[in-house]
Tab-separated table of C-alpha atoms in Angstrom:
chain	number	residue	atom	x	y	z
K	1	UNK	CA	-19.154	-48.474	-228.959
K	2	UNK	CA	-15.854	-50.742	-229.017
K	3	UNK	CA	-13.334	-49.482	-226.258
K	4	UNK	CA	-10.352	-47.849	-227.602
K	5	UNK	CA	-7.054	-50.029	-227.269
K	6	UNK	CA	-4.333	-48.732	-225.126
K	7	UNK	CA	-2.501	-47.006	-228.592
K	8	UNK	CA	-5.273	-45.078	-228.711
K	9	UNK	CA	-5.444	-43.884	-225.544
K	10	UNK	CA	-1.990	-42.899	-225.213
K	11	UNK	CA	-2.643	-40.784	-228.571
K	12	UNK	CA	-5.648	-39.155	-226.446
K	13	UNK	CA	-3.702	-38.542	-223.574
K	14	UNK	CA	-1.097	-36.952	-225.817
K	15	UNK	CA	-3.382	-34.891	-227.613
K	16	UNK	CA	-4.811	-33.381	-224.849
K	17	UNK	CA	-1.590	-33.054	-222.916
K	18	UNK	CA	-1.039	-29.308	-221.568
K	19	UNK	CA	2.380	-27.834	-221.064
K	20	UNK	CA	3.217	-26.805	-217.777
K	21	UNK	CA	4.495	-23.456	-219.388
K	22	UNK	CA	0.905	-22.926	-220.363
K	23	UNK	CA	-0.650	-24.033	-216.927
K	24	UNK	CA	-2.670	-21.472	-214.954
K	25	UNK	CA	-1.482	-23.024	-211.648
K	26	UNK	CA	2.389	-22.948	-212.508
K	27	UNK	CA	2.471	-19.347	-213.819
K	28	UNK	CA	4.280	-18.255	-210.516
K	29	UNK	CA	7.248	-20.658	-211.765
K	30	UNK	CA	9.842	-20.006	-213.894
K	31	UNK	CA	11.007	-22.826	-215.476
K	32	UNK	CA	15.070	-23.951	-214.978
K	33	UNK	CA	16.446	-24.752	-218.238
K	34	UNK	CA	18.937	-27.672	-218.528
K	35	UNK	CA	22.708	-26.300	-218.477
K	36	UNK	CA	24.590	-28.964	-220.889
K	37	UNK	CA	27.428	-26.476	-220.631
K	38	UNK	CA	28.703	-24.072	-223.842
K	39	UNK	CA	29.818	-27.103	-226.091
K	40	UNK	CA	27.769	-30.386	-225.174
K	41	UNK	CA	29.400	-33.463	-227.155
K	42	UNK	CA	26.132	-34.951	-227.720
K	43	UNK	CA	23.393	-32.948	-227.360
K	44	UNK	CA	20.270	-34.899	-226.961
K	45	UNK	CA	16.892	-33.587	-228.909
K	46	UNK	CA	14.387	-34.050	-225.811
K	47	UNK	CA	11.030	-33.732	-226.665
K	48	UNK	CA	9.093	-30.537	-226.175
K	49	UNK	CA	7.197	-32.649	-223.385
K	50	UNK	CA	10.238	-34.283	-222.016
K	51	UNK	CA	11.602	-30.704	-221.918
K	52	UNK	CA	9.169	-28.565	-220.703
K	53	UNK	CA	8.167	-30.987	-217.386
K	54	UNK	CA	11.595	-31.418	-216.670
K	55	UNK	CA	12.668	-27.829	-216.835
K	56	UNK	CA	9.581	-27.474	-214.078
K	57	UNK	CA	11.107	-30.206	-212.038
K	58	UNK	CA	14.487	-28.550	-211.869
K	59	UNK	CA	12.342	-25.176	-210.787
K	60	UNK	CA	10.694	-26.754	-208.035
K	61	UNK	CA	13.557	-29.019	-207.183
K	62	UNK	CA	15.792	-25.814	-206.649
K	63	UNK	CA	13.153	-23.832	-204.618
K	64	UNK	CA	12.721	-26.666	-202.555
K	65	UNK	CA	8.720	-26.801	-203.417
K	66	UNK	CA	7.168	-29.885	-201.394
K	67	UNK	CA	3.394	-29.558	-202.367
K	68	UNK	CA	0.551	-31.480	-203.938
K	69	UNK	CA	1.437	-30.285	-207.428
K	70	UNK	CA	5.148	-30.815	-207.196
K	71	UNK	CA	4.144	-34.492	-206.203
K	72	UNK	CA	2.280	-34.540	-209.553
K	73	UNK	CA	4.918	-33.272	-211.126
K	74	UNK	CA	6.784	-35.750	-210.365
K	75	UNK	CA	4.647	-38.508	-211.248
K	76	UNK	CA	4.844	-36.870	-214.814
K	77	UNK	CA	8.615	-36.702	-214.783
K	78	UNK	CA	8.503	-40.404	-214.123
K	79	UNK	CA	6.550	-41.394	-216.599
K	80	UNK	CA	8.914	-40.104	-219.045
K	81	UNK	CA	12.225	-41.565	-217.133
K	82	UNK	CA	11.664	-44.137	-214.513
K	83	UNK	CA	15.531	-44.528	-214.064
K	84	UNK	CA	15.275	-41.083	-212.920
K	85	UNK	CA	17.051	-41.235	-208.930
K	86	UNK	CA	16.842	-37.518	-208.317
K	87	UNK	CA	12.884	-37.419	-209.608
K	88	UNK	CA	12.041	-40.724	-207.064
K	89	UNK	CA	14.586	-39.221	-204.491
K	90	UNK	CA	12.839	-35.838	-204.314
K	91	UNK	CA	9.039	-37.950	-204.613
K	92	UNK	CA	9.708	-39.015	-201.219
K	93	UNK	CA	10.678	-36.303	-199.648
K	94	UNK	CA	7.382	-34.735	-200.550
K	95	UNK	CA	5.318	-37.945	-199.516
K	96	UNK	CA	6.972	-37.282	-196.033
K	97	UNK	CA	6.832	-33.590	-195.969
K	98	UNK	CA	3.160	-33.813	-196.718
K	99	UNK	CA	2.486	-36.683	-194.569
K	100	UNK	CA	0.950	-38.995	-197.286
K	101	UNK	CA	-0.907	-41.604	-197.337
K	102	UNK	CA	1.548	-44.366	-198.441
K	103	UNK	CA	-0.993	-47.018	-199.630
K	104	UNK	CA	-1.272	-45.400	-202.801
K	105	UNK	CA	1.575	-44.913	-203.119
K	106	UNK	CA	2.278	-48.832	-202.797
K	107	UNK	CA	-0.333	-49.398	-205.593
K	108	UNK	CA	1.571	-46.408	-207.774
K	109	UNK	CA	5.033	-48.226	-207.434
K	110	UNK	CA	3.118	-51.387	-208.182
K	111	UNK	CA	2.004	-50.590	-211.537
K	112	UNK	CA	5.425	-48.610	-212.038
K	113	UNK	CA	7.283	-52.164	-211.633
K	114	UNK	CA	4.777	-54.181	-213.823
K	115	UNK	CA	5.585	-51.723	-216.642
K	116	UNK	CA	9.516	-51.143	-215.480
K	117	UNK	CA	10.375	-54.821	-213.761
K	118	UNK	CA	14.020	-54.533	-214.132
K	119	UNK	CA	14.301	-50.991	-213.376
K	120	UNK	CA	16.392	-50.824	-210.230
K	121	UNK	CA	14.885	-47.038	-208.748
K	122	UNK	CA	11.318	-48.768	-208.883
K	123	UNK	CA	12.528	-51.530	-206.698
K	124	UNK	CA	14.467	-49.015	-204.614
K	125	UNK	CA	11.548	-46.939	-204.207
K	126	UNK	CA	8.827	-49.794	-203.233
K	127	UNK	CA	11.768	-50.822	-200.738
K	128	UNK	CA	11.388	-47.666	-198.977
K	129	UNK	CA	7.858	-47.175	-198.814
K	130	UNK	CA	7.889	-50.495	-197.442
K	131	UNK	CA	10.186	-49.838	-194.889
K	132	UNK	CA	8.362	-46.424	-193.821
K	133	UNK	CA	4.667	-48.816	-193.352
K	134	UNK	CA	6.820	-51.573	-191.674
K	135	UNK	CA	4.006	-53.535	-193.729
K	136	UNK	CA	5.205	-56.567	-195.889
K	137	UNK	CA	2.144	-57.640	-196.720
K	138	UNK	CA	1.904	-56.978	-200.337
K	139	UNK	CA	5.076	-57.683	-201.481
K	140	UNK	CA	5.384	-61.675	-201.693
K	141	UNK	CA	2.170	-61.615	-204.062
K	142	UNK	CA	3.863	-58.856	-205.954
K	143	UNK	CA	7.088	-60.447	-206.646
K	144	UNK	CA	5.528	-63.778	-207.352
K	145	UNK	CA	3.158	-61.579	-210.317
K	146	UNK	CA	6.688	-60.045	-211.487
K	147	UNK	CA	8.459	-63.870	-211.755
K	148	UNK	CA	5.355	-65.050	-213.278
K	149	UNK	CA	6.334	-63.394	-215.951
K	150	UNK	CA	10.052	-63.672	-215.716
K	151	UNK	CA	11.235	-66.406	-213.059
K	152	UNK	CA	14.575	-65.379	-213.144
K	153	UNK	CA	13.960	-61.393	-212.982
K	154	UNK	CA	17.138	-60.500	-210.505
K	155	UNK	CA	15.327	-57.212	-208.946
K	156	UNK	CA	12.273	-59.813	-208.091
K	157	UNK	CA	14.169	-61.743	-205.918
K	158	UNK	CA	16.160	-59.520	-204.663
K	159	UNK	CA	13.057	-58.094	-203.072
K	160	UNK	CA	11.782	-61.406	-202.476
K	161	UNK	CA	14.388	-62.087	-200.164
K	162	UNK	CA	14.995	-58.883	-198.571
K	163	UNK	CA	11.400	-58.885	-197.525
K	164	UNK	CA	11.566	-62.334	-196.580
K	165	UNK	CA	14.815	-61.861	-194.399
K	166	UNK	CA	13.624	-58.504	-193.045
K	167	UNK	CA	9.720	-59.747	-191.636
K	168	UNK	CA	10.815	-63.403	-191.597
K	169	UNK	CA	8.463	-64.785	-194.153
K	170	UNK	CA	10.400	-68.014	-194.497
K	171	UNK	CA	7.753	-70.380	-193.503
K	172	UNK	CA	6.131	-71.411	-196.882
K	173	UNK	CA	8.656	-70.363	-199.328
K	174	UNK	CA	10.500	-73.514	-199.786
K	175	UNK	CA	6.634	-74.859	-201.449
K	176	UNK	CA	7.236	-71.683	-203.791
K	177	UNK	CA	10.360	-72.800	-204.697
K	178	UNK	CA	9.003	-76.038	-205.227
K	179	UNK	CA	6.497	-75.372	-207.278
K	180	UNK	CA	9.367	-73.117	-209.668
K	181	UNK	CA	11.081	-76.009	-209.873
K	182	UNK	CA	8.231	-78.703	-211.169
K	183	UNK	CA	8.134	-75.632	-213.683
K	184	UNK	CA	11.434	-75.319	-214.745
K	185	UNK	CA	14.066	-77.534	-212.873
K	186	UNK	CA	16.708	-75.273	-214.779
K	187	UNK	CA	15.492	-72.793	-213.075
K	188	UNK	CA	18.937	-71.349	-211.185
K	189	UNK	CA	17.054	-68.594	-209.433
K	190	UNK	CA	15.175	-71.008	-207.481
K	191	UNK	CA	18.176	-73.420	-206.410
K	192	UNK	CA	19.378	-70.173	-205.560
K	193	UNK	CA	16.387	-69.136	-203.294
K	194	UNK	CA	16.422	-73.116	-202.000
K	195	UNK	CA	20.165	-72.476	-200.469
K	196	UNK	CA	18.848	-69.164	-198.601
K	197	UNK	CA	15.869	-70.340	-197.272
K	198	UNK	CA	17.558	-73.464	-195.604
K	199	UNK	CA	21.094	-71.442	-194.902
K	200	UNK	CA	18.582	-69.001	-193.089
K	201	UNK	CA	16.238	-71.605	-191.189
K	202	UNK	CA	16.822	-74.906	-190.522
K	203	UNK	CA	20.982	-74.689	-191.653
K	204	UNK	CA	22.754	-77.905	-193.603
K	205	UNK	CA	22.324	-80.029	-190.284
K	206	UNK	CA	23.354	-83.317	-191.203
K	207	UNK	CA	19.853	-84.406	-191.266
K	208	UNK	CA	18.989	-81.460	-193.898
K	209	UNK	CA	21.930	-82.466	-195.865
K	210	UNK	CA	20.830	-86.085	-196.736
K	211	UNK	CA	17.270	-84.465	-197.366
K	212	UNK	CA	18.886	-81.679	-199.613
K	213	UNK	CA	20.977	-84.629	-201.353
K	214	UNK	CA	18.196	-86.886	-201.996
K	215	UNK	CA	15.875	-83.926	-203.469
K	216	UNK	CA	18.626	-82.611	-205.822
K	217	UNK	CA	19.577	-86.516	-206.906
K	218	UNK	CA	15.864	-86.720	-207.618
K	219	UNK	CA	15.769	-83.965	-209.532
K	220	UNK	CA	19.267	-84.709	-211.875
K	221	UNK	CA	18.458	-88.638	-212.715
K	222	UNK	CA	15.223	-86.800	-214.447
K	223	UNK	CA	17.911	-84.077	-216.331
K	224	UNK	CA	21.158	-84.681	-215.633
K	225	UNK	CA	22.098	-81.810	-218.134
K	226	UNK	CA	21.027	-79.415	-215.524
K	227	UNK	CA	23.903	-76.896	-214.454
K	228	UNK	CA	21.692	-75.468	-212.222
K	229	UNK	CA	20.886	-78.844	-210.008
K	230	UNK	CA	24.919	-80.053	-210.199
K	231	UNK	CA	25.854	-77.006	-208.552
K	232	UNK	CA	23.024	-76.622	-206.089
K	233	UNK	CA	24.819	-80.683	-204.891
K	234	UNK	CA	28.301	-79.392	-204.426
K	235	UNK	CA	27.113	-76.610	-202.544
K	236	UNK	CA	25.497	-78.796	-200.113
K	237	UNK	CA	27.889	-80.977	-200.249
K	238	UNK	CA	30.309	-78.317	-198.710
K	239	UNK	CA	28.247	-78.738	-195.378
K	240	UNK	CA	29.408	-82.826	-195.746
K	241	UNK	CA	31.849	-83.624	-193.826
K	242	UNK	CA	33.082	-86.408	-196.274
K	243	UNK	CA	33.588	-83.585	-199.138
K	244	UNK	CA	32.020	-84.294	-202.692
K	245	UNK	CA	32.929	-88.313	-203.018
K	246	UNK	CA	32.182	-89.783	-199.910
K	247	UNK	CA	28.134	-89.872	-199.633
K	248	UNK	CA	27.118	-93.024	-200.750
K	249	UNK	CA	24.248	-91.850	-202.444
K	250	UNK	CA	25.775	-89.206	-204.331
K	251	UNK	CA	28.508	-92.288	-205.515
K	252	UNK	CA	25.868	-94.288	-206.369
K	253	UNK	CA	23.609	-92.115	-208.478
K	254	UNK	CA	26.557	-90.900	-210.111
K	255	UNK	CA	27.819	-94.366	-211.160
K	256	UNK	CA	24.709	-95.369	-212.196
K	257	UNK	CA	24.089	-92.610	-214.523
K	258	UNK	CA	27.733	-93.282	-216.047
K	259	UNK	CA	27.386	-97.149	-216.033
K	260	UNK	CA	24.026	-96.080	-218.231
K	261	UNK	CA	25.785	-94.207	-220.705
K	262	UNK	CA	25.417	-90.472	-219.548
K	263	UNK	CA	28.012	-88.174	-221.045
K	264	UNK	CA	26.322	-85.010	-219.630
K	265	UNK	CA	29.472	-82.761	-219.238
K	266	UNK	CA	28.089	-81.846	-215.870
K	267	UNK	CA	28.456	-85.709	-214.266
K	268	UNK	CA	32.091	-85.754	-216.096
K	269	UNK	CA	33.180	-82.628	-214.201
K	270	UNK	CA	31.815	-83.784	-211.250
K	271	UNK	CA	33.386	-87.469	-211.517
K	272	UNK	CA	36.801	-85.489	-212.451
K	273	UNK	CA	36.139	-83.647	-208.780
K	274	UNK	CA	35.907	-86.969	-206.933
K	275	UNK	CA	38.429	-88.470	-208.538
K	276	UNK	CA	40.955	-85.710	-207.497
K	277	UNK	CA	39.127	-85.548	-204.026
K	278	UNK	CA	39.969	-89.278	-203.348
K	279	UNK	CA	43.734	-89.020	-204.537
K	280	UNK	CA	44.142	-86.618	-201.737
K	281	UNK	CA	42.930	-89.482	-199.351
K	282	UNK	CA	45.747	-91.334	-197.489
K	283	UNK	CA	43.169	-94.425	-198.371
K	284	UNK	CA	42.662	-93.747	-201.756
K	285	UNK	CA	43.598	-95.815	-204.700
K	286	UNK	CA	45.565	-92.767	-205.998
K	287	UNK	CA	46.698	-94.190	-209.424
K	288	UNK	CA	43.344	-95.439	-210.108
K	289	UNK	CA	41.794	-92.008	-209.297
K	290	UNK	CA	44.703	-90.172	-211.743
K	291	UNK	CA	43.870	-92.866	-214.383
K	292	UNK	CA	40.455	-91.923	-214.394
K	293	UNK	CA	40.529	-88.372	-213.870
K	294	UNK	CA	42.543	-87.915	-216.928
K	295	UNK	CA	40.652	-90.449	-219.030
K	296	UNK	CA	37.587	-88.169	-218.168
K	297	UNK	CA	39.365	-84.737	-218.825
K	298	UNK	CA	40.399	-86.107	-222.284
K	299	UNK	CA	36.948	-86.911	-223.765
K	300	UNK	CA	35.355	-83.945	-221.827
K	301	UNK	CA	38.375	-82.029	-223.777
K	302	UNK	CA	37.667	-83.333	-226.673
K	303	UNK	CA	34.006	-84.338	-227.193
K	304	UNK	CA	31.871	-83.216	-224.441
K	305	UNK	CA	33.166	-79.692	-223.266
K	306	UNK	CA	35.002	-79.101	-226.084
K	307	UNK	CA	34.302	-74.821	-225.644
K	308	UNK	CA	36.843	-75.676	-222.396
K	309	UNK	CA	38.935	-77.616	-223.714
K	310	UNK	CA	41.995	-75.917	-222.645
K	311	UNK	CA	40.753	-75.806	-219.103
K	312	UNK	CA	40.454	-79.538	-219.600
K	313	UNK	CA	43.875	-80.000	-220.948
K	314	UNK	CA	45.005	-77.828	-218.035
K	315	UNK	CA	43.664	-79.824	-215.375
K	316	UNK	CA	44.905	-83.261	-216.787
K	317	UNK	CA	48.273	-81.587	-216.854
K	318	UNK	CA	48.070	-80.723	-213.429
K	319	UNK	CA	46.658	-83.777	-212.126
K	320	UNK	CA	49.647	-85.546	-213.369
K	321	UNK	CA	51.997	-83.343	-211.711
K	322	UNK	CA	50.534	-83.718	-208.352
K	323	UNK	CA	50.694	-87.291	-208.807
K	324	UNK	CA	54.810	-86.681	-210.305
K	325	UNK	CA	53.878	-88.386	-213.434
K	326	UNK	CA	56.588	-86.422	-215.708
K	327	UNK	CA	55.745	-87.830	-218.876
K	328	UNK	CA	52.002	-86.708	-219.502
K	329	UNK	CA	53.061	-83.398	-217.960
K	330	UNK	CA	55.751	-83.005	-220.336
K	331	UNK	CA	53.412	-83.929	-223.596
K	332	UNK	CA	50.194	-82.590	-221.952
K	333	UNK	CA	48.849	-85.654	-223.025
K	334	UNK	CA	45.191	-87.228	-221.284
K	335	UNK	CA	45.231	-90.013	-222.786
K	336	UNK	CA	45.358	-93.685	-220.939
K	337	UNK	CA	46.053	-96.917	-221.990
C-alpha cells in the first residue's frame, strides 16, 4: 500500500485530534478564556483548536502546573504559534522543574528550526538548552543543514558564531567559509563570518593583512561586480597602516582592471576613495588626484551609479571645495577637460 504524503497525514492527525475540553485527563481544569477586553478593535477568529489548547495553556500557566502533561501541552501550543515567547518561556521552566532529559529536547528544537528557520524564539530556545548541557556538539552540523538551505539565513549565523565564540570552535571554520565562497563569492554572510573568525584568532597582523589582501584580490579580478568582496578589502584595509591607496597590490590590481576596461561601479568608488586619500598626502599630486576623482564621480553619476547620482554630484562638489576650486563648486559641475 503507497504511504500517505505528508497532506494526508496532517488531515489524519486533524481528524483524529481530541479537544482538551473533552480529555479525561484535563477534566480537573478549567479552561482560562482569552480577555480581549469589552470592545477588541480586531477581533481575531482563532480556530476552535487554536482556541481550546490555548485557553488550557493560560489555565495551567496561571496555576503554575509544571507536569508531564503541561509539557505536552505546550508542545501543542507550539505547533500552532512558534513565535509564541510565553509558551517556550514557560516550556523551560517545566524541563527544569521536572529535571528533563534535555537531549530530546535538542532533537525537538531541531526539527522546530528546520520547519521555523527564521523564527527568532526557536533559536532562542536551542540557545538555552545549549547553554544548560554546556554541550556544543550538535550545533555546527545544525547550522550548516539550516544555511544549506539558505546561506545567508541571519538566525543561522548568529548561532553559528555565538557557539563558535562561546566553546571556541574557530579552528576549521575559515575552510567552511571557504567552501561558501567557491559557492557563491557574493555571498556577504560569509565575508562577514571571514572578518570574525580572523578579528577573533589570528587578528589583521600585518602578515594576515597581505594574506587577507591577496585572497580578496583573487577573488574580485574573477567578479569585480562583487559588493560583497570590495567591502570585505576596505575593511582590511583599515588594519593597513598605509590606508586604502598605499598597498601596492591593491594599486596594482585596481589599475589593471581599469586599464582593461572595467566600469564595475564598485572599482570607481573605490578609485574615487584613493584618489581623495592621496590628496590628503603632503606627497600627493593633489590636482591630479582632484582631476581624477571628479572625472570618476561624473561618469559614475551619470552612467554607472546613476540610482546615486546625487551622492555622486555631492561628492565632486565637495572634493572641489577641499581643494578651493570655486568654480566647479559654484556650477556643481564634474566634468574635466
Amino acid at each position: 500500500m503507497a504511504e500517505a504524503d505528508s497532506s494526508s497525514e496532517e488531515l489524519y492527525d486533524e481528524t483524529n485530534w481530541v479537544l482538551y475540553k473533552y480529555r479525561v485527563d484535563w477534566k480537573d481544569v478549567t479552561p482560562v478564556p482569552q480577555d480581549d477586553g469589552p470592545y477588541p478593535i480586531v477581533a481575531i477568529v482563532y480556530s476552535e483548536k487554536f482556541q481550546d489548547i490555548y485557553d488550557y495553556f493560560r489555565a495551567v500557566l496561571k496555576s503554575s502546573e509544571k507536569s508531564e502533561r503541561a509539557l505536552q501541552l505546550t508542545k501543542d501550543a507550539l505547533d500552532l504559534n512558534p513565535a509564541n515567547y510565553t509558551v517556550w518561556q514557560y516550556r523551560r521552566e517545566i524541563l527544569k522543574h521536572l529535571n528533563k532529559d534535555l537531549i530530546p529536547e535538542l532533537q525537538y528544537v531541531k526539527e522546530m528550526i528546520e520547519d521555523n528557520p527564521k523564527n527568532y524564539q526557536v533559536w532562542h530556545h536551542r540557545r538555552i538548552i545549549v547553554e544548560w548541557l554546556q554541550d556544543p556538539a550538535y550545533e555546527l552540523s545544525l547550522t550548516e543543514t539550516i544555511l544549506s538551505q539558505d546561506s545567508k539565513n541571519y538566525h543561522a549565523w548568529q548561532h553559528r558564531q555565538w557557539i563558535i565564540r562561546t566553546f571556541k570552535l574557530f579552528q576549521n571554520e575559515l575552510q567552511y567559509v571557504n567552501q561558501l565562497l567557491d559557492e557563491d563569492v557574493r555571498n556577504n554572510s560569509a565575508w562577514n563570518q571571514r572578518y570574525f573568525v580572523i578579528n577573533n584568532t589570528t587578528g589583521f597582523k600585518p602578515d594576515v593583512v597581505q594574506q587577507e589582501l591577496m585572497f580578496t584580490l583573487d577573488k574580485i579580478k574573477t567578479v569585480s561586480n562583487n559588493e560583497s568582496a570590495w567591502n570585505y578589502l576596505r575593511g582590511v584595509l583599515l588594519h593597513h597602516d598605509g590606508g586604502i591607496s598605499q598597498d601596492q597590490n591593491v594599486r596594482q590590481v585596481c589599475e589593471e582592471l581599469y586599464s582593461s576596461g572595467n566600469r564595475s561601479p564598485f572599482l570607481l568608488a573605490f578609485l574615487v576613495d584613493m584618489c581623495e586619500e592621496n590628496m590628503e598626502r603632503d606627497d600627493g599630486d593633489k590636482e591630479e588626484s582632484l582631476r581624477r576623482a571628479l572625472q570618476l564621480c561624473d561618469v559614475l553619476a551619470n552612467e554607472y551609479d546613476t540610482i546615486r547620482r546625487e551622492y555622486w554630484n555631492y561628492m565632486a562638489r565637495s572634493l572641489a571645495q577641499r581643494m578651493d576650486c570655486p568654480e566647479r563648486e559654484a556650477t556643481g559641475s564634474t566634468k574635466t577637460d
